[in-house]
Amino acid sequence: MITKFIKRILRRDPMVKHTQANNTGAPKRIPKKAHRIDPHLLSKNAVKVTHALQQAGFEAFIVGGAVRDLALGISPKDFDVATNATPDQVQRLFRKARLIGRRFQIVHVTFFGKGHPEIIEVSTFRALLDNAGDHVAESGRILRDNVWGSQGEDAARRDFTINAMYYDPSSETVLDYHGGMADMQKKTLRMIGDPAKRYREDPVRMLRAVRFAAKTGFELDGATRAPIAKLGKLLNDVPSARLFDEILKLLMSGYSWAAIQGLKDAGLHHGLLPLLDHILDTGADSKGANDFVKLALANTDERIQSGKSVSAGFLFATLLWPDLLKNWKANSAKGMANIPALHDAMDDTIATQSSGMTIQRRFESDMREIWSMQPRFERRVGRYPYRFIESPRFRAGYDFMLLRCATEELNPAIGQWWTDFIATDVTGQDKLMAGVKNESGSSPSPAKRRRRRKPKAAVPPESAAS
Ligand code: ATP
Ligand code: MG
């Protein structure tokens, strides 16, 4: 009854024109025994979405990265659904559905359960750009921006063969238009169509190639890899915000160290993060910096792989720290006082970074906060440490400081002291304070020289450091 009603309502919609199916060919239908996808790895909500759409008479599949991950036996972090229903038709089927985007409308269907709400992203099969061209002139803006196509076209405009498979949870069948499953078995990452043309259309696909290779451990197919050396410079024309999103995905993939090595091998690291330029290019010269970044990335990968959260601000703070440290030391060598030298170095580091790829403001303020906390760990006098550990962002600064200790850029005894300090009670803290009087830690600034000339500046004023 309800299904019939829904179908009737939906038919009142003026159907948005779908382009003619082009010669993208019939998909290979892969049955369960061949793809071996474990239905337990499916999101129940994604299955609810495909079922509801199918019940209403539409085609609906789980698509893209989720199918790739399922076929790899990995639990996907999010689920996308592709359908021949238009966004309006999708929206009417679900209570919590929101139309997102103007150029490319998609629908976010939200489910509230235990824990975080889950968003299933539902997109309508989209036409290939070449075919859409005809619609542009005659159909006006809306149609130009939302030209729907056949499933075959939708598959052809995706990036890699392993990202272009469609899974129907009802029949447990995978529809494979471009040999994605065979490539999975060969552990090959292959671009659909002519790779050079696809990179020119969207240079970000080069970064995606590196990210997926790191994540899956697959090899880039020769023809997919070959044009990257020549076309890498096209990344310079990509808007900074988009580049930032993709780099963030790469760093948060759980395989960031492998991905960064992949960027280096592909020659794609120039201009993305200045630190990558000199760390990856200078190798042994910057061993200390290299160790620090490597450790930070390994730490991030481990956290992500074990399902823990990672703060992007913290991560960028670590990636730019070697640069910052160099600038800080240079400022101190010029005779600047410790804290102004640090703040000046922060500005310089961020300005240099922004000339390549701007880091979003909200992350930038986290970075500044973490960095400016660092000198405070060397200030173990009076009531200061007791107050410091109460500050809301102490933990981020402390974790960062421990990384510095792990690479011995900061005296590891200082890290141990703070670890003990936060683990003990007031009596224990008093004892630790008494013990610190004769001890001295390492500092990146020439504190001793400064102390002789300007005794008061040796201990940073609390306000300047917060
Ligand atoms: P992840 O696990 O990182 O989310 P993903 O493959 O799901 O990987 P998304 O960025 O979420 O990556 O994109 C979803 C799907 O959309 C991809 O699998 C691919 O089919 C398609 N896609 C995304 N970006 C592009 C692009 N730049 N060019 C072509 N197809 C793309
Ligand atoms: Mg995805």
Short mmCIF file of C-alpha atoms and ligand atoms in Angstrom, two decimals:
data_model
loop_
_atom_site.label_atom_id
_atom_site.label_comp_id
_atom_site.label_asym_id
_atom_site.label_seq_id
_atom_site.Cartn_x
_atom_site.Cartn_y
_atom_site.Cartn_z
CA MET A 1 0.00 0.00 0.00
CA ILE A 2 2.55 2.49 1.17
CA THR A 3 4.88 1.53 -1.63
CA LYS A 4 2.13 2.12 -4.17
CA PHE A 5 1.35 5.48 -2.64
CA ILE A 6 5.00 6.46 -2.71
CA LYS A 7 5.28 5.42 -6.35
CA ARG A 8 2.23 7.53 -7.21
CA ILE A 9 3.59 10.60 -5.45
CA LEU A 10 6.97 10.17 -7.03
CA ARG A 11 5.51 9.93 -10.52
CA ARG A 12 4.07 13.42 -10.12
CA ASP A 13 7.61 14.66 -10.26
CA PRO A 14 8.55 16.00 -13.65
CA MET A 15 11.30 13.51 -14.43
CA VAL A 16 14.59 15.20 -14.93
CA LYS A 17 15.87 14.20 -18.29
CA HIS A 18 18.32 11.35 -18.25
CA THR A 19 20.84 11.21 -21.06
CA GLN A 20 20.76 8.26 -23.41
CA ALA A 21 22.78 5.31 -22.23
CA ASN A 22 25.92 5.47 -24.30
CA ASN A 23 28.12 2.64 -25.38
CA THR A 24 29.66 2.11 -21.97
CA GLY A 25 28.88 -1.62 -22.33
CA ALA A 26 27.12 -4.10 -20.10
CA PRO A 27 28.53 -4.75 -16.66
CA LYS A 28 29.91 -8.04 -15.50
CA ARG A 29 27.57 -9.51 -12.86
CA ILE A 30 29.61 -11.01 -10.08
CA PRO A 31 27.80 -13.41 -7.76
CA LYS A 32 28.44 -13.77 -4.05
CA LYS A 33 30.68 -16.81 -4.34
CA ALA A 34 33.06 -14.85 -6.56
CA HIS A 35 33.19 -11.52 -4.70
CA ARG A 36 32.85 -12.99 -1.18
CA ILE A 37 31.59 -9.74 0.36
CA ASP A 38 30.63 -10.36 3.96
CA PRO A 39 27.12 -8.88 4.51
CA HIS A 40 28.02 -8.34 8.17
CA LEU A 41 30.36 -5.54 7.11
CA LEU A 42 27.45 -3.64 5.56
CA SER A 43 25.94 -0.63 7.25
CA LYS A 44 22.34 -1.49 8.17
CA ASN A 45 21.37 2.05 7.29
CA ALA A 46 22.89 1.85 3.83
CA VAL A 47 20.89 -1.33 3.27
CA LYS A 48 17.73 0.43 4.51
CA VAL A 49 18.35 3.14 1.93
CA THR A 50 18.87 0.78 -1.01
CA HIS A 51 15.83 -1.29 0.03
CA ALA A 52 13.55 1.73 0.35
CA LEU A 53 14.62 3.00 -3.07
CA GLN A 54 14.16 -0.41 -4.63
CA GLN A 55 10.76 -0.80 -3.00
CA ALA A 56 9.76 2.48 -4.57
CA GLY A 57 10.66 1.10 -7.97
CA PHE A 58 14.13 2.57 -8.41
CA GLU A 59 17.52 1.02 -8.90
CA ALA A 60 19.86 1.47 -5.96
CA PHE A 61 23.33 0.22 -5.14
CA ILE A 62 26.12 0.71 -2.67
CA VAL A 63 28.92 2.19 -4.73
CA GLY A 64 32.48 3.46 -4.85
CA GLY A 65 34.98 3.17 -2.04
CA ALA A 66 32.60 1.16 0.16
CA VAL A 67 32.42 -1.67 -2.40
CA ARG A 68 36.19 -1.58 -2.81
CA ASP A 69 36.68 -1.84 0.94
CA LEU A 70 34.04 -4.56 1.32
CA ALA A 71 35.74 -6.60 -1.40
CA LEU A 72 39.02 -6.15 0.49
CA GLY A 73 37.28 -7.41 3.65
CA ILE A 74 37.65 -4.00 5.33
CA SER A 75 34.79 -2.32 7.13
CA PRO A 76 34.07 0.86 5.08
CA LYS A 77 34.19 4.13 7.01
CA ASP A 78 31.24 5.50 5.07
CA PHE A 79 28.68 4.31 2.59
CA ASP A 80 27.59 5.96 -0.65
CA VAL A 81 24.50 4.90 -2.57
CA ALA A 82 23.92 5.47 -6.28
CA THR A 83 20.44 5.40 -7.79
CA ASN A 84 18.41 6.33 -10.84
CA ALA A 85 16.01 8.32 -8.63
CA THR A 86 16.51 12.08 -8.81
CA PRO A 87 17.54 13.96 -5.66
CA ASP A 88 13.96 15.22 -5.17
CA GLN A 89 12.61 11.71 -5.47
CA VAL A 90 15.16 10.45 -2.98
CA GLN A 91 14.38 13.22 -0.55
CA ARG A 92 10.68 12.39 -0.49
CA LEU A 93 11.37 8.81 0.52
CA PHE A 94 13.19 9.54 3.76
CA ARG A 95 12.27 11.52 6.80
CA LYS A 96 15.71 12.87 7.58
CA ALA A 97 16.92 13.70 4.10
CA ARG A 98 18.65 16.88 3.04
CA LEU A 99 19.54 18.14 -0.41
CA ILE A 100 23.18 19.17 -0.50
CA GLY A 101 25.08 21.13 -3.12
CA ARG A 102 23.94 23.13 -6.09
CA ARG A 103 26.15 22.16 -8.97
CA PHE A 104 25.93 18.50 -8.11
CA GLN A 105 22.95 17.83 -5.95
CA ILE A 106 23.15 14.85 -3.67
CA VAL A 107 21.01 13.79 -0.74
CA HIS A 108 22.24 13.17 2.78
CA VAL A 109 20.02 10.68 4.58
CA THR A 110 20.74 10.75 8.30
CA PHE A 111 20.10 7.96 10.77
CA PHE A 112 20.24 8.48 14.50
CA GLY A 113 21.16 5.50 16.59
CA LYS A 114 23.53 4.72 19.38
CA GLY A 115 26.71 6.74 19.07
CA HIS A 116 27.24 9.12 16.17
CA PRO A 117 24.51 9.73 13.62
CA GLU A 118 25.27 8.02 10.30
CA ILE A 119 24.91 9.87 7.03
CA ILE A 120 24.32 7.87 3.87
CA GLU A 121 25.17 9.93 0.81
CA VAL A 122 22.80 9.21 -2.05
CA SER A 123 23.68 10.41 -5.55
CA THR A 124 21.84 10.07 -8.82
CA PHE A 125 23.61 8.30 -11.71
CA ARG A 126 25.46 11.08 -13.43
CA ALA A 127 26.16 11.57 -17.11
CA LEU A 128 29.61 11.71 -18.63
CA LEU A 129 30.78 15.26 -19.19
CA ASP A 130 31.10 14.76 -22.96
CA ASN A 131 27.48 13.67 -23.22
CA ALA A 132 26.31 16.36 -20.87
CA GLY A 133 27.73 18.98 -23.21
CA ASP A 134 24.67 18.75 -25.45
CA HIS A 135 22.42 19.56 -22.56
CA VAL A 136 24.27 22.63 -21.53
CA ALA A 137 23.10 24.96 -24.26
CA GLU A 138 19.46 23.91 -24.37
CA SER A 139 18.72 23.02 -20.79
CA GLY A 140 19.79 25.99 -18.67
CA ARG A 141 21.68 26.06 -15.44
CA ILE A 142 19.93 23.47 -13.29
CA LEU A 143 19.99 20.85 -15.95
CA ARG A 144 23.45 21.76 -16.95
CA ASP A 145 24.68 21.19 -13.46
CA ASN A 146 22.61 18.12 -12.74
CA VAL A 147 22.61 16.01 -15.85
CA TRP A 148 21.62 12.52 -14.96
CA GLY A 149 22.86 9.55 -16.88
CA SER A 150 22.76 5.80 -17.05
CA GLN A 151 24.53 3.58 -14.56
CA GLY A 152 27.12 2.80 -17.24
CA GLU A 153 27.90 6.48 -17.65
CA ASP A 154 28.03 6.94 -13.93
CA ALA A 155 30.61 4.15 -13.75
CA ALA A 156 32.69 5.64 -16.58
CA ARG A 157 33.07 9.00 -14.85
CA ARG A 158 34.50 7.48 -11.69
CA ASP A 159 38.25 7.42 -11.22
CA PHE A 160 39.68 3.91 -10.72
CA THR A 161 38.26 0.57 -11.81
CA ILE A 162 38.15 -0.63 -8.19
CA ASN A 163 36.12 2.47 -7.27
CA ALA A 164 33.49 1.85 -9.96
CA MET A 165 31.71 -1.25 -8.73
CA TYR A 166 28.06 -1.35 -7.64
CA TYR A 167 26.81 -3.73 -4.97
CA ASP A 168 23.18 -4.66 -4.61
CA PRO A 169 22.61 -5.89 -1.04
CA SER A 170 19.29 -7.56 -2.02
CA SER A 171 20.75 -9.91 -4.59
CA GLU A 172 24.28 -9.76 -3.14
CA THR A 173 25.53 -9.14 -6.68
CA VAL A 174 28.32 -6.80 -7.76
CA LEU A 175 27.94 -5.00 -11.09
CA ASP A 176 31.40 -4.34 -12.50
CA TYR A 177 31.73 -2.15 -15.61
CA HIS A 178 35.49 -1.76 -15.85
CA GLY A 179 37.07 -4.94 -14.59
CA GLY A 180 37.45 -3.65 -11.04
CA MET A 181 37.22 -7.10 -9.49
CA ALA A 182 39.93 -8.51 -11.76
CA ASP A 183 42.13 -5.53 -10.85
CA MET A 184 41.44 -6.23 -7.17
CA GLN A 185 42.76 -9.73 -7.66
CA LYS A 186 45.80 -8.43 -9.54
CA LYS A 187 46.25 -5.80 -6.82
CA THR A 188 46.33 -3.10 -9.47
CA LEU A 189 45.11 0.46 -9.34
CA ARG A 190 43.98 1.36 -12.85
CA MET A 191 42.43 4.60 -14.05
CA ILE A 192 39.27 4.25 -16.12
CA GLY A 193 39.69 5.61 -19.66
CA ASP A 194 42.74 7.52 -20.88
CA PRO A 195 44.71 8.36 -17.71
CA ALA A 196 46.31 11.57 -19.06
CA LYS A 197 42.91 12.89 -20.12
CA ARG A 198 41.38 11.98 -16.77
CA TYR A 199 44.20 13.75 -14.86
CA ARG A 200 43.79 16.84 -17.00
CA GLU A 201 40.06 16.83 -16.27
CA ASP A 202 40.81 16.67 -12.57
CA PRO A 203 44.44 16.79 -11.37
CA VAL A 204 43.38 15.77 -7.85
CA ARG A 205 43.02 12.25 -9.25
CA MET A 206 46.85 12.06 -9.15
CA LEU A 207 46.78 12.53 -5.39
CA ARG A 208 43.95 10.04 -5.12
CA ALA A 209 46.05 7.51 -7.04
CA VAL A 210 48.81 7.85 -4.45
CA ARG A 211 46.37 7.69 -1.54
CA PHE A 212 44.60 4.56 -2.72
CA ALA A 213 47.88 2.84 -3.60
CA ALA A 214 49.09 3.48 -0.03
CA LYS A 215 45.80 2.38 1.48
CA THR A 216 45.34 -0.82 -0.52
CA GLY A 217 49.00 -1.67 -1.01
CA PHE A 218 48.18 -2.05 -4.73
CA GLU A 219 50.57 -1.13 -7.55
CA LEU A 220 49.67 1.67 -9.92
CA ASP A 221 49.18 0.24 -13.39
CA GLY A 222 51.96 1.41 -15.74
CA ALA A 223 49.70 3.51 -17.95
CA THR A 224 48.05 5.04 -14.89
CA ARG A 225 51.40 6.02 -13.38
CA ALA A 226 53.19 7.19 -16.52
CA PRO A 227 51.53 10.59 -17.14
CA ILE A 228 51.86 11.72 -13.49
CA ALA A 229 55.49 12.81 -13.82
CA LYS A 230 54.56 15.25 -16.57
CA LEU A 231 51.15 16.34 -15.32
CA GLY A 232 51.94 16.73 -11.62
CA LYS A 233 52.38 20.48 -12.08
CA LEU A 234 48.66 20.76 -12.89
CA LEU A 235 48.07 20.49 -9.15
CA ASN A 236 49.25 24.10 -8.94
CA ASP A 237 46.00 25.16 -10.59
CA VAL A 238 43.75 23.29 -8.18
CA PRO A 239 42.00 25.60 -5.69
CA SER A 240 43.80 25.53 -2.36
CA ALA A 241 40.71 24.41 -0.40
CA ARG A 242 40.24 21.32 -2.57
CA LEU A 243 43.93 20.48 -2.33
CA PHE A 244 43.76 20.85 1.40
CA ASP A 245 40.78 18.47 1.64
CA GLU A 246 42.59 15.85 -0.39
CA ILE A 247 45.84 16.18 1.56
CA LEU A 248 43.87 15.92 4.77
CA LYS A 249 42.26 12.69 3.52
CA LEU A 250 45.69 11.42 2.62
CA LEU A 251 47.12 12.25 6.02
CA MET A 252 44.09 10.78 7.79
CA SER A 253 43.99 7.62 5.69
CA GLY A 254 45.74 5.54 8.33
CA TYR A 255 48.56 5.08 5.81
CA SER A 256 50.00 8.56 5.82
CA TRP A 257 53.66 7.64 5.94
CA ALA A 258 53.29 5.26 2.99
CA ALA A 259 51.23 7.88 1.16
CA ILE A 260 53.86 10.56 1.69
CA GLN A 261 56.54 8.24 0.36
CA GLY A 262 54.19 7.62 -2.58
CA LEU A 263 53.92 11.37 -3.19
CA LYS A 264 57.68 11.58 -3.20
CA ASP A 265 58.08 8.67 -5.60
CA ALA A 266 55.55 10.27 -7.92
CA GLY A 267 57.25 13.68 -7.59
CA LEU A 268 53.99 15.20 -6.35
CA HIS A 269 55.09 16.60 -3.02
CA HIS A 270 56.45 19.92 -4.29
CA GLY A 271 54.43 22.90 -3.24
CA LEU A 272 51.92 20.94 -1.15
CA LEU A 273 53.66 21.25 2.17
CA PRO A 274 57.01 23.02 2.19
CA LEU A 275 58.15 20.64 4.85
CA LEU A 276 57.61 17.76 2.48
CA ASP A 277 59.83 19.49 -0.03
CA HIS A 278 62.80 19.73 2.21
CA ILE A 279 62.30 16.67 4.33
CA LEU A 280 61.75 14.39 1.40
CA ASP A 281 64.36 16.04 -0.80
CA THR A 282 67.19 16.55 1.63
CA GLY A 283 66.97 13.12 3.24
CA ALA A 284 69.93 12.58 5.54
CA ASP A 285 70.63 16.31 6.03
CA SER A 286 67.43 16.77 7.92
CA LYS A 287 67.49 13.52 9.80
CA GLY A 288 66.15 15.02 13.01
CA ALA A 289 63.22 16.61 11.17
CA ASN A 290 62.63 13.43 9.24
CA ASP A 291 62.53 11.36 12.41
CA PHE A 292 60.11 13.72 14.05
CA VAL A 293 57.69 13.77 11.13
CA LYS A 294 58.00 10.04 10.64
CA LEU A 295 57.22 9.40 14.27
CA ALA A 296 54.28 11.82 14.20
CA LEU A 297 52.83 10.16 11.12
CA ALA A 298 53.38 6.64 12.46
CA ASN A 299 51.63 7.73 15.62
CA THR A 300 48.71 9.14 13.61
CA ASP A 301 48.44 6.02 11.46
CA GLU A 302 48.38 3.82 14.52
CA ARG A 303 45.65 5.91 16.15
CA ILE A 304 43.50 5.89 13.02
CA GLN A 305 43.95 2.20 12.43
CA SER A 306 42.84 1.46 15.97
CA GLY A 307 39.75 3.66 15.57
CA LYS A 308 40.94 6.59 17.71
CA SER A 309 40.39 10.18 16.75
CA VAL A 310 43.13 12.40 15.43
CA SER A 311 43.14 16.16 15.41
CA ALA A 312 44.10 17.69 12.09
CA GLY A 313 45.49 20.75 13.87
CA PHE A 314 47.80 18.53 15.89
CA LEU A 315 48.91 16.71 12.77
CA PHE A 316 49.73 19.88 10.85
CA ALA A 317 51.48 21.24 13.92
CA THR A 318 53.79 18.22 13.79
CA LEU A 319 54.33 18.43 10.05
CA LEU A 320 55.38 22.05 10.20
CA TRP A 321 57.35 21.79 13.44
CA PRO A 322 60.75 21.16 11.84
CA ASP A 323 60.24 24.30 9.76
CA LEU A 324 59.11 26.26 12.76
CA LEU A 325 62.01 25.05 14.86
CA LYS A 326 64.47 26.19 12.21
CA ASN A 327 62.87 29.64 12.07
CA TRP A 328 62.71 29.85 15.84
CA LYS A 329 66.39 29.02 16.19
CA ALA A 330 67.30 31.53 13.49
CA ASN A 331 65.34 34.26 15.28
CA SER A 332 66.97 33.42 18.58
CA ALA A 333 70.40 33.50 16.95
CA LYS A 334 69.58 37.04 15.81
CA GLY A 335 69.14 37.91 19.50
CA MET A 336 65.35 37.92 19.72
CA ALA A 337 63.88 36.92 23.08
CA ASN A 338 62.56 33.39 23.31
CA ILE A 339 58.81 33.95 23.09
CA PRO A 340 58.76 36.72 20.47
CA ALA A 341 61.22 34.57 18.50
CA LEU A 342 58.74 31.70 18.63
CA HIS A 343 55.74 33.80 17.65
CA ASP A 344 57.59 35.43 14.82
CA ALA A 345 58.68 31.98 13.62
CA MET A 346 55.06 30.79 13.76
CA ASP A 347 53.96 33.63 11.49
CA ASP A 348 56.79 32.91 9.05
CA THR A 349 56.11 29.20 8.97
CA ILE A 350 52.42 29.68 8.35
CA ALA A 351 53.04 32.33 5.69
CA THR A 352 55.44 30.04 3.82
CA GLN A 353 52.95 27.21 4.05
CA SER A 354 50.13 29.39 2.75
CA SER A 355 52.07 30.18 -0.39
CA GLY A 356 51.66 26.50 -1.31
CA MET A 357 48.48 25.28 0.27
CA THR A 358 46.52 27.24 2.84
CA ILE A 359 45.70 25.38 6.01
CA GLN A 360 42.15 26.10 7.16
CA ARG A 361 41.87 28.75 9.86
CA ARG A 362 40.34 26.52 12.52
CA PHE A 363 43.31 24.16 12.22
CA GLU A 364 45.73 27.04 12.13
CA SER A 365 44.57 28.26 15.52
CA ASP A 366 44.95 24.76 16.98
CA MET A 367 48.49 24.63 15.59
CA ARG A 368 49.40 27.99 17.07
CA GLU A 369 48.03 26.93 20.42
CA ILE A 370 50.02 23.69 20.49
CA TRP A 371 53.21 25.43 19.40
CA SER A 372 52.93 28.31 21.82
CA MET A 373 52.48 25.86 24.69
CA GLN A 374 55.88 24.28 24.05
CA PRO A 375 58.11 26.71 25.97
CA ARG A 376 55.76 26.33 28.92
CA PHE A 377 56.93 22.77 29.47
CA GLU A 378 60.34 24.15 30.29
CA ARG A 379 58.95 26.54 32.84
CA ARG A 380 58.69 24.52 35.99
CA VAL A 381 58.64 27.20 38.66
CA GLY A 382 56.26 28.38 41.40
CA ARG A 383 52.56 27.53 40.92
CA TYR A 384 53.00 27.53 37.19
CA PRO A 385 52.90 23.76 36.41
CA TYR A 386 49.90 23.29 38.75
CA ARG A 387 47.93 25.83 36.72
CA PHE A 388 49.25 24.71 33.35
CA ILE A 389 47.96 21.15 33.65
CA GLU A 390 44.48 22.52 34.31
CA SER A 391 44.32 24.41 31.00
CA PRO A 392 41.81 22.84 28.62
CA ARG A 393 44.27 22.25 25.77
CA PHE A 394 47.08 20.97 27.97
CA ARG A 395 46.72 17.41 26.68
CA ALA A 396 47.37 18.34 23.04
CA GLY A 397 50.44 20.36 24.00
CA TYR A 398 51.64 17.53 26.24
CA ASP A 399 51.23 14.84 23.56
CA PHE A 400 53.13 17.06 21.16
CA MET A 401 55.89 17.63 23.70
CA LEU A 402 56.25 13.86 24.18
CA LEU A 403 56.88 13.47 20.45
CA ARG A 404 59.66 16.03 20.77
CA CYS A 405 61.13 14.04 23.62
CA ALA A 406 60.88 10.79 21.69
CA THR A 407 63.19 12.23 19.03
CA GLU A 408 65.34 13.86 21.71
CA GLU A 409 64.85 17.31 20.31
CA LEU A 410 63.69 18.08 23.83
CA ASN A 411 65.35 16.46 26.82
CA PRO A 412 63.32 13.27 27.46
CA ALA A 413 63.70 13.84 31.21
CA ILE A 414 61.37 16.84 30.84
CA GLY A 415 58.71 14.66 29.23
CA GLN A 416 59.07 12.10 31.98
CA TRP A 417 58.81 14.83 34.62
CA TRP A 418 55.46 16.02 33.22
CA THR A 419 54.21 12.47 32.84
CA ASP A 420 54.99 11.91 36.52
CA PHE A 421 53.55 15.28 37.47
CA ILE A 422 50.12 14.62 35.96
CA ALA A 423 50.02 11.08 37.32
CA THR A 424 50.63 11.93 40.98
CA ASP A 425 48.82 13.76 43.78
CA VAL A 426 49.66 17.18 45.23
CA THR A 427 52.27 15.78 47.64
CA GLY A 428 53.97 13.98 44.78
CA GLN A 429 53.79 17.12 42.66
CA ASP A 430 55.40 19.16 45.45
CA LYS A 431 58.23 16.64 45.56
CA LEU A 432 58.71 16.84 41.82
CA MET A 433 58.82 20.63 42.04
CA ALA A 434 61.45 20.44 44.76
CA GLY A 435 63.51 18.09 42.62
CA VAL A 436 63.44 20.32 39.56
CA LYS A 437 65.40 23.19 41.11
CA ASN A 438 68.85 21.94 40.16
CA GLU A 439 67.90 20.29 36.93
CA SER A 440 68.06 22.01 33.54
CA GLY A 441 66.39 20.92 30.31
CA SER A 442 67.38 21.49 26.73
CA SER A 443 65.90 24.45 24.94
CA PRO A 444 65.90 25.23 21.24
CA SER A 445 66.80 28.83 22.01
CA PRO A 446 70.15 30.03 23.28
CA ALA A 447 68.63 30.69 26.67
CA LYS A 448 71.91 30.92 28.53
CA ARG A 449 73.30 33.63 26.31
CA ARG A 450 70.09 35.58 26.61
CA ARG A 451 69.95 35.11 30.34
CA ARG A 452 73.22 36.90 30.73
CA ARG A 453 72.04 39.92 28.81
CA LYS A 454 68.38 40.05 29.79
CA PRO A 455 67.68 38.09 32.93
CA LYS A 456 63.88 38.54 32.94
CA ALA A 457 63.25 37.25 29.42
CA ALA A 458 64.72 33.81 30.14
CA VAL A 459 61.45 32.66 31.66
CA PRO A 460 58.65 33.35 29.18
CA PRO A 461 55.81 35.45 30.57
CA GLU A 462 52.76 33.30 30.94
CA SER A 463 50.52 35.54 28.88
CA ALA A 464 52.89 35.48 25.90
CA ALA A 465 53.04 31.74 25.95
CA SER A 466 49.32 31.06 26.06
P1 ATP B 1 37.46 6.79 0.90
O1 ATP B 1 37.49 5.44 1.48
O2 ATP B 1 38.69 7.54 1.12
O3 ATP B 1 36.22 7.58 1.20
P2 ATP B 1 36.32 6.68 -1.71
O4 ATP B 1 36.67 5.89 -2.92
O5 ATP B 1 34.98 6.42 -1.10
O6 ATP B 1 37.46 6.52 -0.67
P3 ATP B 1 35.42 9.37 -2.04
O7 ATP B 1 36.22 10.61 -2.18
O8 ATP B 1 34.53 9.20 -0.87
O9 ATP B 1 36.46 8.18 -2.11
O10 ATP B 1 34.60 9.24 -3.37
C1 ATP B 1 33.58 8.28 -3.56
C2 ATP B 1 33.60 7.77 -5.00
O11 ATP B 1 33.36 8.83 -5.91
C3 ATP B 1 34.94 7.16 -5.42
O12 ATP B 1 35.04 5.81 -5.06
C4 ATP B 1 34.91 7.37 -6.92
O13 ATP B 1 34.11 6.36 -7.53
C5 ATP B 1 34.18 8.69 -7.07
N1 ATP B 1 35.10 9.84 -7.11
C6 ATP B 1 35.48 10.61 -6.08
N2 ATP B 1 36.33 11.57 -6.45
C7 ATP B 1 36.49 11.42 -7.77
C8 ATP B 1 37.24 12.11 -8.76
N3 ATP B 1 38.00 13.16 -8.44
N4 ATP B 1 37.15 11.68 -10.04
C9 ATP B 1 36.37 10.63 -10.36
N5 ATP B 1 35.66 9.93 -9.49
C10 ATP B 1 35.70 10.31 -8.20
MG MG B 2 34.06 7.55 0.54
#
